[in-house]
Amino acid sequence: MTNTALSVWQACLSFIKDNIKPQAYKTWFEPIKPMKLSADALTIQVPSKFFYEWLEEHYIKLLRVALVRELGKDAKLIYDVRMENAYSSKQPHTVKIPSSNRKPMYGQNISVPLEFNKRELRNPFIIPGIQKVKIESQLNPNYNFDNFIEGDANRLARSAGIAVANKPGGTSFNPLLIYGGVGLGKTHIAHAIGVEIKNKYADKTVLYISAEKFTQQYIDAVKTNSRNDFIHFYQMIDVLIIDDVQFLSGKTGTQDVFFHIFNHLHQNGKQVILTSDKAPVDMQDIEQRLLSRFKWGLSAELQAPDFETRISILQNKLFRDGVVMPDEIVEYIAKHIKSNVRELEGVLISMIAQASFNKKEFTLILTKQIVDKFVKNTNREISIDHIQKTVSKYFEIELAVLQSKTRKRHIVQARQLAMFFAKRMTKASLASIGAQIGKRDHATVLHACKTVDNLTETDKQFRKYVEDITKKLSY
Ligand code: ADP
Ligand code: MG
């Protein structure tokens, strides 16, 4: 019986199959096509240059043994690298890479021990104990489209997300970049897309990961010399979701590896979904070539929801938690918390907790206290004007008197306290504080701060002033 490319390759495969893990066999050997056999040389077609490099790096010894068994010690292997999805309109791009041009593939000594199966594919998300290699999606099923309330501010991002979920990799939204401020639902939509894809296409490999974790994994991979495993792992994914890509700013190594992974996925029709707290134009320290890739697909902005949407979000949450709350209270919250959905939810959670711990009704007073606390925390910066007024009121003196040139002791003290708090609670310079509190120079402000520090330590009454005013200012 004469050998054909097919028969030789099949014989090699049955040998190879017995010597490596089924998943590795499936990933790396099933896609290979035997093309041609001439004398001692077998030509095999591989799907990409990366694939060829991977084989050379990890399975060359095994291939050699298999081939020598079939074709004798002068056996040669020729790769035909086919870039299938890259430029479909052009002729298939074929490169012949004689093995002898690469590493010494067939040395004189062929009795190299077979070490290949010592080395498994390292994969950061493999579930241990399961035979088949399976990637955990890292998705949170609580973030889905059903509980993502639609409004004008998120309509584009939400519908683009749904379109991508219906046809991952099959729309022009690739990559889909969702950007917007904190707490507006970027992470929620990112998960929702993944969850929906998993519902529709159970066998697609979906992975959600924060850019931070991705970076950490990459750093570890470099440390342990498994950069190739890292790249290979990410190139196997059908739907890659990376949250908070602004985190890659300034991290050139990670950007570089992501660039390659991105290109591979994109060329192979895989879907990439990204989120960021900034629009691509505003991203700092991200390489131009990566930014330009981000712009290939669709950038959809999430804006702060309008009043009606905020009401719906609150009502939806209450409904899901089985809590009933008077309309006027829901409206009060929606009216005062405007720019962050996470805070909107935070107020609700605090209220429900307070009311149930203290067996209290939901009252407007309770609501106001909780809302104030949330608003205060976000508007930390206090104005110098507010400080002066608070101090004047505390000592029951006119603001104009506090700012005047008078040297009366209790007024000097009040003025010094105002300066001290201005220094402590604002970012204003000494000079600017002096200019605003009675047109003094920066040395006077510095002196005031030192005096207050000293008096707080030595004078009990004075310490009480500082404590009282601190409370008033942070209320
Ligand atoms: P980001 O990632 O943009 O900082 P998140 O996705 O973490 O924001 O959203 C913050 C919180 O607000 C989450 O609990 C999320 O479920 C909720 N949220 C945001 N937008 C909506 C929306 N339109 N409908 C329902 N919940 C929302
Ligand atoms: Mg987020």
XYZ file of C-alpha atoms and ligand atoms in Angstrom:
503
model
C 0.000 0.000 0.000
C 1.412 3.389 -0.912
C 1.460 6.201 1.558
C -0.572 9.303 0.991
C -0.443 12.550 2.913
C -3.680 11.552 4.562
C -2.628 8.052 5.565
C 0.706 9.221 6.956
C -0.937 12.012 8.888
C -3.625 9.728 10.277
C -1.003 7.304 11.519
C 0.869 10.208 13.138
C -2.344 11.432 14.730
C -3.194 8.129 16.335
C 0.266 8.097 17.915
C -0.027 11.727 19.012
C -3.497 11.216 20.424
C -2.213 8.555 22.778
C 0.410 10.857 24.141
C -1.327 14.117 24.942
C -4.399 15.364 26.735
C -7.629 15.177 24.727
C -8.178 18.927 24.910
C -4.705 19.694 23.629
C -5.206 17.178 20.858
C -8.487 18.787 19.919
C -7.095 22.297 20.014
C -3.830 21.755 18.260
C -4.085 18.677 16.058
C -7.647 18.395 14.855
C -7.487 21.664 12.914
C -4.433 20.543 10.950
C -4.976 19.395 7.369
C -2.502 17.096 5.612
C -1.799 18.585 2.177
C 0.954 16.851 0.342
C 3.451 14.084 0.598
C 6.575 14.043 -1.543
C 9.397 11.639 -0.772
C 10.178 12.223 2.902
C 8.360 15.522 3.286
C 4.855 15.917 4.616
C 3.133 19.262 4.154
C 0.493 20.176 6.683
C -1.751 23.180 6.671
C -2.160 25.148 9.897
C -4.674 27.936 10.494
C -2.302 30.699 11.530
C 1.261 31.677 12.054
C 0.627 31.678 15.760
C -0.572 28.094 15.476
C 2.588 27.089 13.678
C 4.754 28.748 16.301
C 2.843 27.052 19.032
C 3.338 23.637 17.474
C 7.019 24.285 17.004
C 7.396 25.411 20.545
C 5.360 22.777 22.323
C 4.873 19.717 20.194
C 7.881 19.516 17.991
C 9.401 16.530 19.712
C 6.185 14.619 19.571
C 5.697 15.490 15.915
C 9.183 14.403 15.142
C 8.822 11.025 16.796
C 5.488 10.435 15.094
C 6.825 11.394 11.701
C 10.023 9.416 11.960
C 7.953 6.356 12.820
C 6.090 6.757 9.550
C 8.643 8.144 7.126
C 12.024 7.165 8.488
C 14.813 9.212 9.900
C 14.997 11.702 7.038
C 11.430 12.798 7.531
C 10.650 16.474 6.984
C 7.692 18.554 7.938
C 6.564 21.560 5.939
C 4.036 24.007 7.240
C 1.509 25.715 5.062
C 0.312 28.679 7.048
C -3.132 29.771 6.046
C -4.526 33.052 7.312
C -8.106 32.148 6.822
C -10.247 34.942 8.126
C -7.827 37.787 7.766
C -8.296 38.963 4.221
C -11.073 36.903 2.832
C -11.338 38.814 -0.424
C -7.720 38.241 -1.345
C -6.035 35.026 -2.370
C -5.329 32.801 0.567
C -1.952 33.742 1.856
C 0.325 30.764 1.857
C 3.791 30.715 3.289
C 5.947 27.688 3.092
C 8.228 27.430 6.013
C 10.688 24.633 5.637
C 11.356 23.317 9.061
C 15.089 23.503 8.575
C 14.866 27.301 8.507
C 13.631 27.321 12.016
C 15.081 25.668 15.045
C 17.000 22.453 14.355
C 13.933 20.402 13.895
C 15.439 17.166 12.862
C 18.763 16.835 14.534
C 20.972 13.814 14.168
C 19.850 12.453 17.439
C 16.206 11.605 17.472
C 16.040 9.868 20.765
C 14.968 12.960 22.676
C 12.770 12.025 25.603
C 9.159 12.869 25.123
C 8.505 15.670 27.544
C 5.498 17.201 25.963
C 2.855 15.860 28.276
C 4.573 17.207 31.330
C 3.625 20.556 30.093
C -0.027 21.309 30.161
C -1.667 24.464 28.971
C -1.742 26.776 31.887
C -5.086 28.404 32.090
C -6.091 30.841 34.814
C -9.769 29.894 34.691
C -9.806 26.147 34.395
C -12.160 24.492 36.832
C -10.134 21.819 38.525
C -11.550 18.328 38.607
C -13.415 18.521 35.373
C -12.022 16.345 32.620
C -12.857 18.598 29.749
C -11.164 21.958 29.814
C -13.824 24.451 30.627
C -13.485 28.140 31.121
C -15.429 29.802 33.904
C -17.103 32.879 32.456
C -16.790 34.900 35.661
C -20.203 36.363 34.901
C -22.613 37.625 37.519
C -26.134 36.461 36.597
C -27.636 39.221 38.750
C -26.537 41.715 36.154
C -28.833 41.070 33.236
C -30.845 43.044 30.710
C -34.141 42.333 32.473
C -33.133 44.381 35.461
C -31.272 47.048 33.558
C -33.803 49.843 33.280
C -33.876 51.566 29.924
C -33.866 55.350 29.619
C -32.700 58.010 27.162
C -29.336 58.131 28.883
C -28.526 54.481 28.243
C -30.603 53.550 25.195
C -27.742 53.390 22.699
C -25.463 51.360 24.957
C -28.255 49.047 26.020
C -29.515 48.297 22.517
C -26.010 47.912 21.116
C -25.377 45.470 23.962
C -28.471 43.478 23.065
C -27.529 43.477 19.365
C -24.074 42.156 20.211
C -25.576 39.515 22.495
C -27.829 38.320 19.679
C -24.991 37.995 17.206
C -21.621 38.013 18.943
C -18.912 38.877 16.458
C -21.529 39.246 13.760
C -22.338 42.947 14.002
C -20.271 45.980 13.159
C -20.144 46.736 16.894
C -16.815 45.054 17.333
C -15.350 46.037 19.614
C -18.260 47.450 21.547
C -16.918 50.101 23.903
C -19.207 51.329 26.660
C -18.019 54.391 28.494
C -19.330 56.747 31.149
C -18.891 58.006 34.711
C -18.827 55.954 37.899
C -21.883 54.044 38.949
C -23.768 54.461 35.697
C -24.028 50.784 34.814
C -20.970 49.919 32.682
C -20.162 46.781 34.624
C -23.836 45.851 34.703
C -24.209 46.035 30.906
C -20.914 44.233 30.367
C -22.127 41.274 32.425
C -25.610 41.434 30.911
C -24.159 40.972 27.429
C -22.153 37.973 28.557
C -25.069 36.441 30.465
C -27.328 36.832 27.448
C -24.781 35.261 25.110
C -24.423 32.315 27.469
C -28.212 31.905 27.464
C -28.374 31.935 23.698
C -25.164 30.151 22.804
C -24.278 27.795 25.600
C -21.137 26.474 23.941
C -19.532 29.832 23.264
C -16.599 30.600 25.475
C -17.320 33.879 27.224
C -14.966 35.533 29.639
C -15.502 38.598 31.808
C -12.412 40.100 33.372
C -11.435 43.465 34.790
C -8.499 45.156 33.111
C -6.838 45.156 36.493
C -7.011 41.407 36.857
C -5.970 40.938 33.253
C -2.890 43.052 33.955
C -2.089 41.076 37.064
C -2.372 37.777 35.214
C -0.121 39.085 32.514
C 2.510 40.185 35.010
C 2.360 36.737 36.615
C 2.609 35.062 33.230
C 5.754 37.019 32.435
C 7.241 36.128 35.806
C 6.587 32.433 35.346
C 7.670 32.407 31.738
C 4.250 31.513 30.463
C 3.516 34.526 28.340
C 2.646 32.279 25.415
C 0.171 30.279 27.454
C -1.413 33.524 28.521
C -1.770 34.733 24.954
C -2.985 31.397 23.741
C -5.570 31.194 26.490
C -7.042 34.556 25.566
C -6.980 33.782 21.872
C -9.260 30.780 22.442
C -12.084 32.921 23.753
C -15.175 33.644 21.653
C -16.426 36.635 23.619
C -13.929 38.635 25.621
C -15.260 41.287 27.997
C -12.717 43.600 29.595
C -14.003 46.016 32.220
C -12.396 49.387 32.961
C -9.782 49.442 30.208
C -8.673 52.881 31.375
C -6.704 50.860 33.895
C -4.294 49.933 31.099
C -3.105 53.564 30.953
C 0.640 53.709 31.008
C 1.003 49.916 31.163
C 2.718 49.421 27.859
C 3.519 45.732 28.239
C -0.075 44.807 28.956
C -1.308 47.092 26.202
C 1.019 45.386 23.806
C -0.156 41.883 24.637
C -3.760 43.013 24.579
C -3.202 44.519 21.148
C -2.120 41.123 19.812
C -4.934 39.254 21.487
C -7.393 41.804 20.227
C -6.171 41.523 16.646
C -6.342 37.775 16.727
C -9.869 37.716 18.113
C -11.077 40.407 15.771
C -9.619 38.729 12.708
C -11.290 35.510 13.659
C -14.687 37.063 14.063
C -14.683 36.861 17.835
C -16.445 39.532 19.876
C -14.661 42.015 22.102
C -16.534 44.169 24.622
C -14.790 46.915 26.569
C -15.801 49.436 29.177
C -14.050 52.607 30.207
C -14.692 55.612 32.395
C -13.578 57.860 29.549
C -14.290 58.292 25.851
C -11.455 57.025 23.632
C -10.434 60.600 22.766
C -9.910 61.381 26.431
C -7.927 58.289 27.330
C -4.455 59.113 28.532
C -1.366 57.030 28.017
C -2.990 54.433 25.823
C -1.059 53.644 22.672
C -2.440 55.190 19.518
C -2.696 51.881 17.686
C -4.844 50.475 20.482
C -7.032 53.577 20.603
C -7.587 53.351 16.889
C -8.725 49.713 17.326
C -11.205 50.836 19.973
C -12.723 53.128 17.381
C -13.271 50.346 14.847
C -16.519 49.291 16.388
C -19.003 51.344 18.326
C -18.407 53.611 21.308
C -21.606 54.072 23.267
C -21.840 56.504 26.138
C -23.766 55.911 29.333
C -25.028 59.180 30.741
C -26.605 59.996 34.059
C -30.242 58.863 34.002
C -32.994 61.460 33.949
C -35.530 61.871 36.757
C -38.098 59.405 35.331
C -35.460 56.729 34.799
C -34.176 57.241 38.338
C -37.702 56.727 39.641
C -38.061 53.530 37.589
C -34.731 52.203 38.810
C -35.778 52.796 42.425
C -39.239 51.300 41.952
C -37.818 48.283 40.195
C -35.411 47.673 43.025
C -38.102 48.082 45.669
C -40.347 45.718 43.793
C -37.634 43.092 43.576
C -36.867 43.431 47.270
C -40.550 43.267 48.145
C -40.476 46.609 49.909
C -43.219 49.211 49.784
C -42.243 52.852 50.084
C -44.398 55.980 49.762
C -44.136 57.761 46.402
C -43.138 61.090 47.916
C -40.102 59.407 49.482
C -39.067 57.702 46.262
C -39.391 61.037 44.519
C -37.347 62.775 47.169
C -34.496 60.338 46.665
C -34.667 60.516 42.868
C -34.690 64.294 43.037
C -31.589 64.560 45.192
C -29.346 61.781 43.941
C -28.710 62.578 40.329
C -25.418 61.453 38.988
C -24.782 57.937 40.199
C -27.056 54.893 40.155
C -24.932 53.106 42.711
C -25.680 55.896 45.221
C -29.333 55.731 44.341
C -29.291 52.086 45.332
C -27.096 52.867 48.341
C -29.700 55.238 49.766
C -32.405 52.610 49.357
C -30.317 49.961 51.051
C -29.491 52.253 54.009
C -33.122 53.190 54.363
C -34.352 49.641 54.337
C -31.698 48.714 56.896
C -32.438 51.679 59.182
C -36.151 51.186 59.038
C -35.976 47.507 59.833
C -33.337 47.716 62.584
C -35.124 50.477 64.391
C -38.613 49.292 63.476
C -39.219 52.701 61.987
C -41.529 53.830 59.235
C -40.047 55.315 56.109
C -40.307 59.004 56.891
C -39.175 62.047 54.991
C -36.946 62.992 57.923
C -35.135 59.667 57.835
C -34.847 59.939 54.055
C -33.448 63.431 54.267
C -30.803 62.384 56.785
C -29.650 59.494 54.674
C -29.702 61.413 51.419
C -27.742 64.255 53.038
C -25.092 61.846 54.149
C -24.685 60.499 50.627
C -24.627 63.948 49.081
C -22.119 65.236 51.652
C -19.781 62.387 50.960
C -19.661 63.234 47.290
C -19.399 67.006 47.714
C -16.616 66.844 50.244
C -15.075 70.147 49.237
C -16.377 72.943 51.457
C -16.060 76.583 50.456
C -14.067 79.147 52.415
C -17.138 81.321 52.378
C -19.147 78.586 54.096
C -16.416 78.174 56.713
C -16.356 81.894 57.563
C -20.104 82.030 57.868
C -20.214 78.955 60.082
C -17.517 80.305 62.368
C -19.128 83.766 62.604
C -22.461 82.232 63.431
C -20.936 79.983 66.064
C -19.351 82.944 67.885
C -22.375 85.146 67.145
C -20.416 87.833 65.392
C -21.017 89.520 62.033
C -19.086 88.207 59.067
C -17.861 91.752 58.396
C -16.451 91.936 61.918
C -14.633 88.628 61.514
C -13.045 90.015 58.348
C -12.261 93.437 59.839
C -8.894 94.630 61.134
C -9.945 94.587 64.771
C -7.465 93.109 67.267
C -10.048 92.224 69.902
C -8.974 88.891 71.292
C -12.135 86.821 70.738
C -12.469 88.096 67.182
C -8.858 87.388 66.393
C -9.459 83.857 67.631
C -12.543 83.398 65.479
C -10.634 84.663 62.438
C -7.768 82.311 63.187
C -10.155 79.414 63.484
C -11.703 80.258 60.116
C -8.229 80.269 58.572
C -7.360 77.008 60.245
C -10.466 75.257 58.920
C -9.972 76.743 55.477
C -6.492 75.261 55.401
C -7.699 71.935 56.690
C -10.850 71.491 54.635
C -10.134 73.087 51.272
C -7.386 72.867 48.724
C -6.865 76.648 48.715
C -3.351 78.057 49.133
C -2.347 80.058 52.215
C -2.285 83.208 50.114
C -5.730 82.619 48.733
C -7.140 81.830 52.175
C -5.627 85.066 53.520
C -7.036 87.059 50.636
C -10.535 85.740 51.294
C -10.527 86.068 55.070
C -9.989 89.777 55.746
C -7.317 90.427 53.100
C -4.360 89.058 55.088
C -1.111 87.675 53.728
C -0.023 84.070 53.703
C 2.267 84.489 56.753
C -0.718 85.547 58.851
C -2.614 82.419 57.791
C 0.361 80.224 58.596
C 0.663 81.852 62.007
C -3.071 81.344 62.602
C -2.822 77.633 61.826
C 0.084 77.217 64.253
C -1.695 79.163 66.968
C -4.813 77.024 66.625
C -2.721 73.863 66.770
C -1.023 75.042 69.965
C -4.182 76.225 71.639
C -6.007 73.003 70.817
C -3.367 71.149 72.740
C -3.189 73.448 75.757
C -6.593 75.043 76.148
C -9.608 72.897 76.946
C -12.152 75.565 76.078
C -10.471 76.193 72.786
C -10.458 72.507 71.961
C -14.198 72.497 72.451
C -14.558 75.301 69.872
C -12.622 73.258 67.354
C -14.719 70.175 67.991
C -18.008 72.043 67.790
C -17.114 73.795 64.574
C -15.791 70.579 63.035
C -19.169 68.994 63.688
C -21.035 71.908 62.212
C -18.898 71.912 59.117
C -19.141 68.209 58.469
C -22.831 67.934 59.131
P -20.120 51.322 36.678
O -19.482 50.015 36.274
O -20.469 52.194 35.517
O -19.364 52.059 37.731
P -22.163 49.583 37.737
O -22.453 48.771 36.524
O -21.366 48.950 38.789
O -21.523 50.977 37.327
O -23.548 50.094 38.310
C -23.718 50.526 39.634
C -25.014 49.985 40.183
O -26.119 50.618 39.568
C -25.170 48.497 39.928
O -25.715 47.894 41.062
C -26.144 48.427 38.774
O -26.934 47.262 38.833
C -26.993 49.663 38.977
N -27.504 50.247 37.734
C -26.866 51.115 36.925
N -27.648 51.460 35.884
C -28.803 50.794 36.037
C -30.017 50.733 35.291
N -30.198 51.445 34.165
N -30.999 49.933 35.757
C -30.822 49.225 36.886
N -29.727 49.233 37.636
C -28.713 50.017 37.232
Mg -17.676 49.163 36.907
